[in-house]
Tab-separated table of C-alpha atoms and ligand atoms in Angstrom:
chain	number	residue	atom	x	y	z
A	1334	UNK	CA	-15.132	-1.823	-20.656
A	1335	UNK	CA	-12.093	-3.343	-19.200
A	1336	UNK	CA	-12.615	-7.331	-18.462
A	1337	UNK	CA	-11.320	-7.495	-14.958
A	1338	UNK	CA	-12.339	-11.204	-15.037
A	1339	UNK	CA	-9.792	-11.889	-17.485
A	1340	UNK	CA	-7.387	-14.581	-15.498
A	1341	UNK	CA	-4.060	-14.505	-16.419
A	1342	UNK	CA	-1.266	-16.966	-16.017
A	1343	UNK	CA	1.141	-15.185	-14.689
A	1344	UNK	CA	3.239	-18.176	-12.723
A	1345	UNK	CA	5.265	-18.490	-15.982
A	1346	UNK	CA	5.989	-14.420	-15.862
A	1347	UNK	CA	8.528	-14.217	-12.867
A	1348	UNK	CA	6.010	-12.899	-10.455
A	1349	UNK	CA	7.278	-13.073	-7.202
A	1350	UNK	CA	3.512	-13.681	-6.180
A	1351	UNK	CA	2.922	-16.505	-7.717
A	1352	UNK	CA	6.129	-18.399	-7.354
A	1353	UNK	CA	6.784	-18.787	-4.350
A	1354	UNK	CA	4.130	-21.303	-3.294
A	1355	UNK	CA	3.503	-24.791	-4.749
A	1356	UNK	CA	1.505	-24.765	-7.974
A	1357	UNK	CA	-1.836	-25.664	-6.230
A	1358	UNK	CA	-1.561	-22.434	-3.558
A	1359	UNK	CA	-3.975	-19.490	-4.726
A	1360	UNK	CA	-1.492	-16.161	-3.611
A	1361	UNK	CA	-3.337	-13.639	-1.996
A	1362	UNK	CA	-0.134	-12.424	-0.760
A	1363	UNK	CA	1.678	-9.866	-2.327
A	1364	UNK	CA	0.754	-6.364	-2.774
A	1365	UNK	CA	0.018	-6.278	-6.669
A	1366	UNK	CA	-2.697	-7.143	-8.656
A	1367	UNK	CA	-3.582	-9.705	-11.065
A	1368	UNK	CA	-5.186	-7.699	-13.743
A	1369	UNK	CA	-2.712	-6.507	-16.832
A	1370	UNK	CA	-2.234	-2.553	-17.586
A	1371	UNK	CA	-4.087	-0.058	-19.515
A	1372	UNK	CA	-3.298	-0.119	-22.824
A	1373	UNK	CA	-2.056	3.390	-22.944
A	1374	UNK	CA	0.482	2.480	-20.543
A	1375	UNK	CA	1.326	-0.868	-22.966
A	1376	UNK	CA	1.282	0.967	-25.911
A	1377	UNK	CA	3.339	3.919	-24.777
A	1378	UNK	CA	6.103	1.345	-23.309
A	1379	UNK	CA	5.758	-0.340	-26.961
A	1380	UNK	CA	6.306	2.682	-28.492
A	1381	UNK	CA	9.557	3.298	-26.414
A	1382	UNK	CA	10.738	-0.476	-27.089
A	1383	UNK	CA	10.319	0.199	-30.788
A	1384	UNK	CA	12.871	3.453	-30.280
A	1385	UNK	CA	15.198	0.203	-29.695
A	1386	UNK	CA	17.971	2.084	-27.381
A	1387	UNK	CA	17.922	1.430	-23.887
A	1388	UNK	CA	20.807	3.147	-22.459
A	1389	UNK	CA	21.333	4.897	-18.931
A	1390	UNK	CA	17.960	7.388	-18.492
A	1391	UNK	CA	18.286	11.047	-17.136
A	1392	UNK	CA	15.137	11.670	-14.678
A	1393	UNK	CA	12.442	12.465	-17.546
A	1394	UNK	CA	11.941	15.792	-18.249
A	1395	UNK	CA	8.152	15.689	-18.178
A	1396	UNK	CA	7.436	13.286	-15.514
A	1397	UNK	CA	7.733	15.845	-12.776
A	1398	UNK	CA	5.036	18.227	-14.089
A	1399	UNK	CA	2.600	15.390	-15.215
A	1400	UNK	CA	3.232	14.004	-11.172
A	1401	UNK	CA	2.165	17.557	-10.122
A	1402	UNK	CA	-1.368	17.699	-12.552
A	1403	UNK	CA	-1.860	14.206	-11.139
A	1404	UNK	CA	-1.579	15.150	-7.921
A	1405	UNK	CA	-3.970	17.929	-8.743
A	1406	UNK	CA	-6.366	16.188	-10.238
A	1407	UNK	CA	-6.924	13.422	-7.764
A	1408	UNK	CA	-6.269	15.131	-4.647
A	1409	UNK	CA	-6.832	19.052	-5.373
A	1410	UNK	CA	-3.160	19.212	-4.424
A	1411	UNK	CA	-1.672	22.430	-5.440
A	1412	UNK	CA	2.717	21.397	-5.903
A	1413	UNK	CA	5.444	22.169	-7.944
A	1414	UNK	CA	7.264	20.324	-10.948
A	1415	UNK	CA	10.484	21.567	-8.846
A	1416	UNK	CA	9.487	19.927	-5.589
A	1417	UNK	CA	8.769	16.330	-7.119
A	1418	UNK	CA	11.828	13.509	-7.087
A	1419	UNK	CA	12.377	10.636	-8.880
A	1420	UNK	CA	12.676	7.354	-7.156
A	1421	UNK	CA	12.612	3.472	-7.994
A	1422	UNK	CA	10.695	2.725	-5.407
A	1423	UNK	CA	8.975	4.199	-2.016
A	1424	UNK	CA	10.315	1.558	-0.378
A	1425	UNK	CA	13.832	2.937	-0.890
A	1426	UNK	CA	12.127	6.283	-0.577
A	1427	UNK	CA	11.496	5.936	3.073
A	1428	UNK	CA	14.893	4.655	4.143
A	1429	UNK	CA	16.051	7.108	2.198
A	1430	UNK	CA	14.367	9.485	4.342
A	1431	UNK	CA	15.562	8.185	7.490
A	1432	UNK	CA	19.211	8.063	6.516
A	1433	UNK	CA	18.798	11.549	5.616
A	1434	UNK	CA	16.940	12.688	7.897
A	1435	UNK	CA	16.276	10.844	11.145
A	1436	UNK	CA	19.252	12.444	12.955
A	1437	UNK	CA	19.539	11.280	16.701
A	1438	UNK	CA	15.796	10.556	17.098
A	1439	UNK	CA	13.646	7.804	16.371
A	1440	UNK	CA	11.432	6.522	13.638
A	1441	UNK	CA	7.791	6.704	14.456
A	1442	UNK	CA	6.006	3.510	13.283
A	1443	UNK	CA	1.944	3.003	13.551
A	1444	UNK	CA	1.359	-0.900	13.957
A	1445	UNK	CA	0.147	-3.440	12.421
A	1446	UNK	CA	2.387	-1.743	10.038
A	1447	UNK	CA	3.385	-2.928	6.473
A	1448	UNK	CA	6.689	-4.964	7.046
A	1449	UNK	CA	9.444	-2.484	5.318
A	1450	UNK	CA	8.405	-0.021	7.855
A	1451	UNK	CA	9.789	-2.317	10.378
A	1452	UNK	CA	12.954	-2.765	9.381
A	1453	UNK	CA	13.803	1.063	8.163
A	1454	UNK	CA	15.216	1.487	12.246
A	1455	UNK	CA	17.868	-1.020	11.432
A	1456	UNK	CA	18.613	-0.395	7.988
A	1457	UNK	CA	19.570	2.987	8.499
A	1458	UNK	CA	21.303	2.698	12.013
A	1459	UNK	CA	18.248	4.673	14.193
A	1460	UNK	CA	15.692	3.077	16.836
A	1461	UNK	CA	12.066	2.742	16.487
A	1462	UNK	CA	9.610	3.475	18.847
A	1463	UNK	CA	6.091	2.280	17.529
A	1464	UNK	CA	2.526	3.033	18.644
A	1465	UNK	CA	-0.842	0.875	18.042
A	1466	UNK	CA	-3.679	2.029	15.502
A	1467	UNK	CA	-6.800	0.135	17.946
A	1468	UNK	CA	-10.070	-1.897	16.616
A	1469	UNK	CA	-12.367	0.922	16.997
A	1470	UNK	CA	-16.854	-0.333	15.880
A	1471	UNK	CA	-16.065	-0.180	12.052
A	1472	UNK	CA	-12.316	0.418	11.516
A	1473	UNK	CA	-8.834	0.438	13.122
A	1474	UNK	CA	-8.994	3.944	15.084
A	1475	UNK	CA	-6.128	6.543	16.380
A	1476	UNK	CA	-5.085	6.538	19.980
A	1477	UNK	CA	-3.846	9.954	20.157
A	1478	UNK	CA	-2.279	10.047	23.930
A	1479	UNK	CA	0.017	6.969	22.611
A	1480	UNK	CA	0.253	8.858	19.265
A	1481	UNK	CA	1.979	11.990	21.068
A	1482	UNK	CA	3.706	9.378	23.791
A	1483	UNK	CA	5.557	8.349	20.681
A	1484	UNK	CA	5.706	11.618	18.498
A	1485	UNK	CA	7.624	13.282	20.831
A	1486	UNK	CA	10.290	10.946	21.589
A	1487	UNK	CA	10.422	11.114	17.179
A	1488	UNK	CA	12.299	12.850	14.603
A	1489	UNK	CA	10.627	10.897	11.646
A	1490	UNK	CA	6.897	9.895	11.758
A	1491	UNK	CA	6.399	7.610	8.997
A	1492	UNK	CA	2.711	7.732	8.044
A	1493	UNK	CA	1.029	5.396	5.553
A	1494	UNK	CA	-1.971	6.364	4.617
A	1495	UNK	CA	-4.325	4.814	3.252
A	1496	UNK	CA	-2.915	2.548	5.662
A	1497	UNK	CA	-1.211	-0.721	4.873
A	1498	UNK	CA	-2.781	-3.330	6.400
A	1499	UNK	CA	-6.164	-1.825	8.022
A	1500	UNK	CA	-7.211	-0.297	4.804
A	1501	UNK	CA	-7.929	2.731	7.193
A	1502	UNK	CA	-8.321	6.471	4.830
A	1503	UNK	CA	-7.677	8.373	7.417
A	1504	UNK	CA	-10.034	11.665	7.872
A	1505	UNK	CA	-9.067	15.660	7.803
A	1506	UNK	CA	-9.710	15.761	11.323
A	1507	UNK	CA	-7.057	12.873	11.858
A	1508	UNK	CA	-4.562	13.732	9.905
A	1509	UNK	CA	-4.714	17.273	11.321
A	1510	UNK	CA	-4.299	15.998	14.982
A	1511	UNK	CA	-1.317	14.001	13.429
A	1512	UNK	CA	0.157	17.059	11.648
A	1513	UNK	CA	-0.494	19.441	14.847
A	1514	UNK	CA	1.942	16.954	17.229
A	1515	UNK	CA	3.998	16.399	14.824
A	1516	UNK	CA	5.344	19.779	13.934
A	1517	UNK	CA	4.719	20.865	18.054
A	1518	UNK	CA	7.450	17.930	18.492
A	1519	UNK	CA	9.814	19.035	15.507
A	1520	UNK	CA	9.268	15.812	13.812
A	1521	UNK	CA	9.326	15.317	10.017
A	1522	UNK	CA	6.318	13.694	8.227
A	1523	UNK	CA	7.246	11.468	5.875
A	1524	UNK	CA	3.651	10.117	4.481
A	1525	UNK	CA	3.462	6.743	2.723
A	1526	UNK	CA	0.855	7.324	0.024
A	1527	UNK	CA	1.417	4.978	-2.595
A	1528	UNK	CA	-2.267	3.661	-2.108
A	1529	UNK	CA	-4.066	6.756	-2.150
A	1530	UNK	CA	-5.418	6.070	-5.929
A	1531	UNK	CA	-7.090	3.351	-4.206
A	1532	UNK	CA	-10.102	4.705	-1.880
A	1533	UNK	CA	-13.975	3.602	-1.937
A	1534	UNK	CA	-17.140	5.411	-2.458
A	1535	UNK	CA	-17.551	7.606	0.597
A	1536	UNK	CA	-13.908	8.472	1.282
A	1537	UNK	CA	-11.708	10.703	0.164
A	1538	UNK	CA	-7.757	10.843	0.479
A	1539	UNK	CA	-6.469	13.834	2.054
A	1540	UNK	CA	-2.228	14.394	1.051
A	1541	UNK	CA	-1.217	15.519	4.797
A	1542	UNK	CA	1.386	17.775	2.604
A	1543	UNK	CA	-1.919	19.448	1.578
A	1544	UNK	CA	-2.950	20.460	4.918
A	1545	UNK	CA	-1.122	23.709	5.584
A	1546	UNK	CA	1.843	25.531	4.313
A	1547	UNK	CA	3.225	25.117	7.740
A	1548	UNK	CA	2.723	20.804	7.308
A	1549	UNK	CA	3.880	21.027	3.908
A	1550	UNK	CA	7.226	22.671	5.031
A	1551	UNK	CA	7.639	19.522	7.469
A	1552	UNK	CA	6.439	16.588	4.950
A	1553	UNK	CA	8.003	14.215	2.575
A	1554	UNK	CA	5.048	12.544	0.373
A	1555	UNK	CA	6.141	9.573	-1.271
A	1556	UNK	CA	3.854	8.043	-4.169
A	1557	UNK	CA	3.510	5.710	-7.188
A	1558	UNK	CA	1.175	4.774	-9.937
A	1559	UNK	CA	3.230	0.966	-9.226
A	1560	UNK	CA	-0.289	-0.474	-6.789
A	1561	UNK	CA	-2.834	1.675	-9.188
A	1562	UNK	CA	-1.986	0.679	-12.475
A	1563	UNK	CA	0.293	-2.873	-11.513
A	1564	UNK	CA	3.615	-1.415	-12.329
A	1565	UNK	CA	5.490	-2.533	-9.710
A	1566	UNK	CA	8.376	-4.161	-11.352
A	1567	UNK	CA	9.380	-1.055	-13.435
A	1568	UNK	CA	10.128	0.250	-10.487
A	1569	UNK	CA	9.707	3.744	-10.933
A	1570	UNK	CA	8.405	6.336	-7.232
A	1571	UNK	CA	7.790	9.852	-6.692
A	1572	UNK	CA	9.137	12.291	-3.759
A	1573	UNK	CA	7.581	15.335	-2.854
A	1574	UNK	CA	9.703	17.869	-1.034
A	1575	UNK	CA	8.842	20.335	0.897
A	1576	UNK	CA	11.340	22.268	-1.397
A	1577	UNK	CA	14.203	21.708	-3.954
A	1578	UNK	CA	16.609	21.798	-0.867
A	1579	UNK	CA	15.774	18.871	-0.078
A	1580	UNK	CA	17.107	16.354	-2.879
A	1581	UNK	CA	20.680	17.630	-1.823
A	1582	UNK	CA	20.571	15.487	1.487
A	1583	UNK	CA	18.499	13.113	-0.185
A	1584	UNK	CA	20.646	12.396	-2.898
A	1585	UNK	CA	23.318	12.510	-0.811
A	1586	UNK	CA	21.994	9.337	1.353
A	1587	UNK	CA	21.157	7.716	-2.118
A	1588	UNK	CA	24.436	7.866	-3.432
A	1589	UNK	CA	25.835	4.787	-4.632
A	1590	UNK	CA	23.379	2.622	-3.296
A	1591	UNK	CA	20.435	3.349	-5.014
A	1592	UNK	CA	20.345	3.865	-9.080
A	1593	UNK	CA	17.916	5.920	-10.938
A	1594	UNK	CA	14.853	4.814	-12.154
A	1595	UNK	CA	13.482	2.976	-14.459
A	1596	UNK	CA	13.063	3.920	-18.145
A	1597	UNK	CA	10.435	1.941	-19.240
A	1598	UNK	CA	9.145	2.644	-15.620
A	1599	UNK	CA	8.655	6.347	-16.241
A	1600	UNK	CA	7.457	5.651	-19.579
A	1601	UNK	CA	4.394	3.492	-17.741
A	1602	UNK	CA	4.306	6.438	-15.222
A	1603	UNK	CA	3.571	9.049	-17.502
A	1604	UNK	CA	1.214	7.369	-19.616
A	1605	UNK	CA	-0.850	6.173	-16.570
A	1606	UNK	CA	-0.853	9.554	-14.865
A	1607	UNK	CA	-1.482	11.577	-18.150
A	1608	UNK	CA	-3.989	8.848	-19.763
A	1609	UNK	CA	-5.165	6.598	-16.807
A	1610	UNK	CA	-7.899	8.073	-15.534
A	1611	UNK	CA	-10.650	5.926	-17.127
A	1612	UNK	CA	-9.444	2.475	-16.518
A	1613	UNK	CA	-8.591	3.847	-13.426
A	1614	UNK	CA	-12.369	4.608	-12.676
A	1615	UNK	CA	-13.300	0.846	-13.576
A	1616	UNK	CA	-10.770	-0.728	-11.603
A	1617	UNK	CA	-12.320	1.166	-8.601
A	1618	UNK	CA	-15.641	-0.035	-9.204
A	1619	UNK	CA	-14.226	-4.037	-10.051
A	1620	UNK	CA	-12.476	-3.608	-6.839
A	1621	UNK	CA	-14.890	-2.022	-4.191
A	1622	UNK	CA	-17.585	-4.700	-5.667
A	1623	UNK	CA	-14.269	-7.569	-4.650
A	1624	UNK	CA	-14.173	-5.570	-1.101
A	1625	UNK	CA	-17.719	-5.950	-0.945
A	1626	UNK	CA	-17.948	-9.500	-1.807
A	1627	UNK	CA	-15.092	-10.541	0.205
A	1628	UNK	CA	-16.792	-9.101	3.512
A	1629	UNK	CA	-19.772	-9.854	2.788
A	1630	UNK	CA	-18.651	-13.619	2.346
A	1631	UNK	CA	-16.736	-13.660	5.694
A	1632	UNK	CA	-19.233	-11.630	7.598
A	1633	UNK	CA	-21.575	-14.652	6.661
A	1634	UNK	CA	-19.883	-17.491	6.488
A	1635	UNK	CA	-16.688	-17.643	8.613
A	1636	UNK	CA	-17.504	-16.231	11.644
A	1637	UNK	CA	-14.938	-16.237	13.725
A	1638	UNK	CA	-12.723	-14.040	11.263
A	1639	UNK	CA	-13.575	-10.506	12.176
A	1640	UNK	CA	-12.923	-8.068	9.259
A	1641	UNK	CA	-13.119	-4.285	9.237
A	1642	UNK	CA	-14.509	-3.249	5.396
A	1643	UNK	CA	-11.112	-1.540	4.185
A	1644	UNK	CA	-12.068	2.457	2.814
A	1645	UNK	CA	-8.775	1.823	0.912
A	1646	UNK	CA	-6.227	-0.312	-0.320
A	1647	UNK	CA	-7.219	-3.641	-2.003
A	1648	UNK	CA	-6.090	-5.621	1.242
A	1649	UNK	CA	-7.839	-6.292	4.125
A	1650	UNK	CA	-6.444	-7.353	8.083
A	1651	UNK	CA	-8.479	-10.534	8.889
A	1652	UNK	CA	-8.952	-10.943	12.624
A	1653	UNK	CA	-8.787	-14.824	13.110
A	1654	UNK	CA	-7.764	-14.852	17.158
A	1655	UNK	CA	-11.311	-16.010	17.903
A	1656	UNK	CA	-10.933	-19.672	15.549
A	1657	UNK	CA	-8.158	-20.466	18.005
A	1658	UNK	CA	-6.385	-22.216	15.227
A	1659	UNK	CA	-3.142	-24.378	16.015
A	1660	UNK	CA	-0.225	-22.133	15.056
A	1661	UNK	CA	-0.854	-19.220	13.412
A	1662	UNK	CA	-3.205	-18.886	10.757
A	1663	UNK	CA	-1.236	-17.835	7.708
A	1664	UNK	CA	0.088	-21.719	8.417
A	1665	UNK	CA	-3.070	-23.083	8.852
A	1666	UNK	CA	-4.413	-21.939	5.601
A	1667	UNK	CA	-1.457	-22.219	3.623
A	1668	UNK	CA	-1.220	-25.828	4.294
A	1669	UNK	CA	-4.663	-26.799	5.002
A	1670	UNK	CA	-6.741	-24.206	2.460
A	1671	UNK	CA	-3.458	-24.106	0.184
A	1672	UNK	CA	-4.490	-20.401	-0.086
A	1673	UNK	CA	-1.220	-18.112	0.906
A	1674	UNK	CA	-1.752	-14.598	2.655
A	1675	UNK	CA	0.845	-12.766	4.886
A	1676	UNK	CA	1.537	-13.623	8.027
A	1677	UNK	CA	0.415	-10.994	10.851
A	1678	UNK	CA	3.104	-11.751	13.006
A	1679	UNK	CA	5.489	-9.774	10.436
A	1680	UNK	CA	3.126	-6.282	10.894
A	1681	UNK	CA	4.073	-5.942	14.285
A	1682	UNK	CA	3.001	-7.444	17.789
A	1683	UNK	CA	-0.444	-6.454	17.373
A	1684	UNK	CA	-0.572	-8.379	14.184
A	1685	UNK	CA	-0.107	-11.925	15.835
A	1686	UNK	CA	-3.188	-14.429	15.179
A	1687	UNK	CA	-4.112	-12.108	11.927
A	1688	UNK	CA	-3.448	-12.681	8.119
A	1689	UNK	CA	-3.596	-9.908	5.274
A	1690	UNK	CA	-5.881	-10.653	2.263
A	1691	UNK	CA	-4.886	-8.837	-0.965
A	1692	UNK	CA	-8.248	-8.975	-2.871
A	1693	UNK	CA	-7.179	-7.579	-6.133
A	1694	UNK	CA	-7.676	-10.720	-8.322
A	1695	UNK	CA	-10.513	-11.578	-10.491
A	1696	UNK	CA	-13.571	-12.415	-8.489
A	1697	UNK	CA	-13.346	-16.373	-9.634
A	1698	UNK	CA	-9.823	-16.325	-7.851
A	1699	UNK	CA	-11.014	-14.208	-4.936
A	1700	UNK	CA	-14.373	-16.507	-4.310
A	1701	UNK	CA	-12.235	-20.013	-4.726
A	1702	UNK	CA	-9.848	-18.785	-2.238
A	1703	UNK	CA	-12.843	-17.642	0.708
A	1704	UNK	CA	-14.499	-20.840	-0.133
A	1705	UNK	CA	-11.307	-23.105	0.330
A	1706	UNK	CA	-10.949	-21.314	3.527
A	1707	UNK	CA	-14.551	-22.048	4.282
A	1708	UNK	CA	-14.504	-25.741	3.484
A	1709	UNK	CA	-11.162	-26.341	5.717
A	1710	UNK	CA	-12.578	-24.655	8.761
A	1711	UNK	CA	-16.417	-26.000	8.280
A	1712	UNK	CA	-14.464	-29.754	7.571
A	1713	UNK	CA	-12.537	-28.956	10.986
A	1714	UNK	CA	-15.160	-27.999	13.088
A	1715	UNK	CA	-13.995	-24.092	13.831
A	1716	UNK	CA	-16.855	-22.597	12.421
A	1717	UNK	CA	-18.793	-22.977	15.679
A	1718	UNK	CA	-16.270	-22.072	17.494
A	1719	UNK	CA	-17.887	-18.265	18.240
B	2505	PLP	C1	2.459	1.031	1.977
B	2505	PLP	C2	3.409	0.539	0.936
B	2505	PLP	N1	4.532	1.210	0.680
B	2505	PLP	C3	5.416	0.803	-0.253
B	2505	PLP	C4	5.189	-0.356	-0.971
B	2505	PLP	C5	6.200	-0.812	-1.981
B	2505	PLP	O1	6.646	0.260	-2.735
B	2505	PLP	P1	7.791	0.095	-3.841
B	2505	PLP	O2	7.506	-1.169	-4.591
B	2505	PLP	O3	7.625	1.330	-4.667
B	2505	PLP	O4	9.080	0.070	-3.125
B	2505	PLP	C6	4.036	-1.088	-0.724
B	2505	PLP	C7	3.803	-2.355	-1.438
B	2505	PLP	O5	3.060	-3.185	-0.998
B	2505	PLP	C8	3.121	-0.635	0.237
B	2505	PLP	O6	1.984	-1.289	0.492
């Protein structure tokens, strides 16, 4: 059994999580967890150490295929070897994309929306044109009229799913509506699924690539075992192309701007998608008991925080409009709570008088940080405030 409990100090480790804020702020910011790696993926980056040469990397021979049984595996994904591209990094994948791709027309955006998203419009020199995911009973829901609204004023729909900050899975049915406008409106799908190891007992992730040949043909899939396994800094991504003609264009856009990846960071890859299944199947259970907890906790004790439970992802969107705290409330708890969480304002319009919880910690970490939230709002009087 893997101790998920284990807490680490990792302020003295370069993590941009943890030092940012004064020493006495509990992050619950950043997307990456606090638990260390598998040991296959530690011993096989060892091993590679101990080979003692570090010098420029090809794209690894192997990676592709072991990518493709992965894929497989997980998500009875049918691709091949030829069709998967290196990356360092799906962030750099999707404005990749765009500059390739995006043409005259604009980027499709779903909000809230992770941040990067935001900005892909005016890194690569297009316009964006958004539409809102709404608060459906449960979870954050499609609005398809807005959806197509959007779509067809689109060349590049950029999809994350599971989706970045709702923790929404979205469902066949969905994602075929999606695909259907999309290719009736010519625009390419390029799907965010860097969380899609990450889904909870009752869900299942669905690769739109994996829908049709016909959606496959118009798709760019971007993944990474970097959120599963807490690999993030060897910065190592996947592409998957609808076919080998298109790493020309993408190359092309990458050329001179963006390096190849990582050595040690497709090292860690392979190991965790040849030999990371089993830890893999324990963190899901540490972390859907954390999701659990954590709404559980808030359901109960802070009303006035409304909180879908996320089917994927370990973060969760925190609906704190009805506290009517002063400012917003990333502020308020930061200083007051000393517990830091990302600001909603920065996922899009719909995201002001929210905060993001990443609940990927140990539980002691996860439980101090809800109850210094409780204590400042009880001590301030907001928790009558529904
Ligand atoms: C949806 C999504 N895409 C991409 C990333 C970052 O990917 P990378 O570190 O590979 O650039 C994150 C990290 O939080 C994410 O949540």
């Amino acid at each position: 059994m893997f101790n998920f409990d284990e807490i680490i100090d990792r302020r003295h480790s370069d993590s941009g999580k943890w030092n940012v804020y004064d020493a006495d702020v509990l992050p619950l910011w950043v997307a990456d967890t606090d638990f260390k790696s598998p040991d296959v993926i530690m011993d096989a980056i060892k091993q590679r150490v101990d080979h003692g040469v570090f010098g420029y990397p090809t794209h690894s021979n192997t990676l592709a295929q072991t990518t493709a049984d992965w894929v497989e595996k997980r998500h009875g994904w049918k691709i091949n070897p030829e069709q998967v591209q290196l990356l360092t990094g799906v962030i750099s994948g999707f404005n990749l994309v765009a500059q390739a791709f995006a043409g005259q027309g604009k980027v499709l955006v779903q909000i809230p929306s992770y941040p990067p998203f935001l900005h892909v419009a005016e890194n690569t020199g297009t316009q964006m044109i958004t539409h809102s995911l709404v608060p459906g009973v449960d979870q954050y829901e499609m609005d398809f009229d807005s959806f197509e609204a959007a779509a067809s004023q689109a060349s590049i729909f950029l999809l994350c799913n599971p989706q970045n900050p709702t923790g929404r899975v979205f469902t066949r049915a969905e994602l075929e509506r999606m695909a259907e406008i999309c290719l009736r409106h010519h625009v390419l799908i390029c799907s965010d699924e860097i969380h899609s190891d990450l889904v909870y007992g009752g869900q299942k992730h669905i690769p739109i690539a994996s829908l049709s040949p016909e959606v496959a043909a118009r798709t760019i899939t971007l993944i990474a075992p970097s959120k599963t396994f807490n690999v993030a800094g060897l910065k190592t991504a996947m592409a998957i192309l609808p076919s080998k003609d298109m790493i020309k264009p993408l190359s092309a856009a990458a050329k001179g701007l963006v390096g190849s990846p990582n050595l040690l960071g497709q090292t860690a890859a392979e190991a965790a998608y040849r030999h990371g299944e089993a830890w893999l199947a324990e963190l899901l259970v540490y972390l859907e008991a954390n999701r659990d907890f954590m709404v559980d906790f808030i359901h109960r004790n802070l009303p006035g925080i409304n909180c879908f439970s996320p089917q994927g992802t370990y973060l969760a969107w925190l609906d704190c409009r009805a506290l009517n705290l002063p400012g917003t409330p990333y502020q308020f708890f930061l200083d007051k709570a000393r517990v830091a969480l990302n600001k909603g304002d920065d996922f899009g319009e719909n995201g002001i008088g929210f905060v993001r919880i990443n609940f990927a910690c140990p539980r002691a970490t996860l439980l101090e940080a809800l109850q210094r939230m409780f204590d400042v709002l009880s001590r301030e009087g907001y928790l009558h405030s529904k």
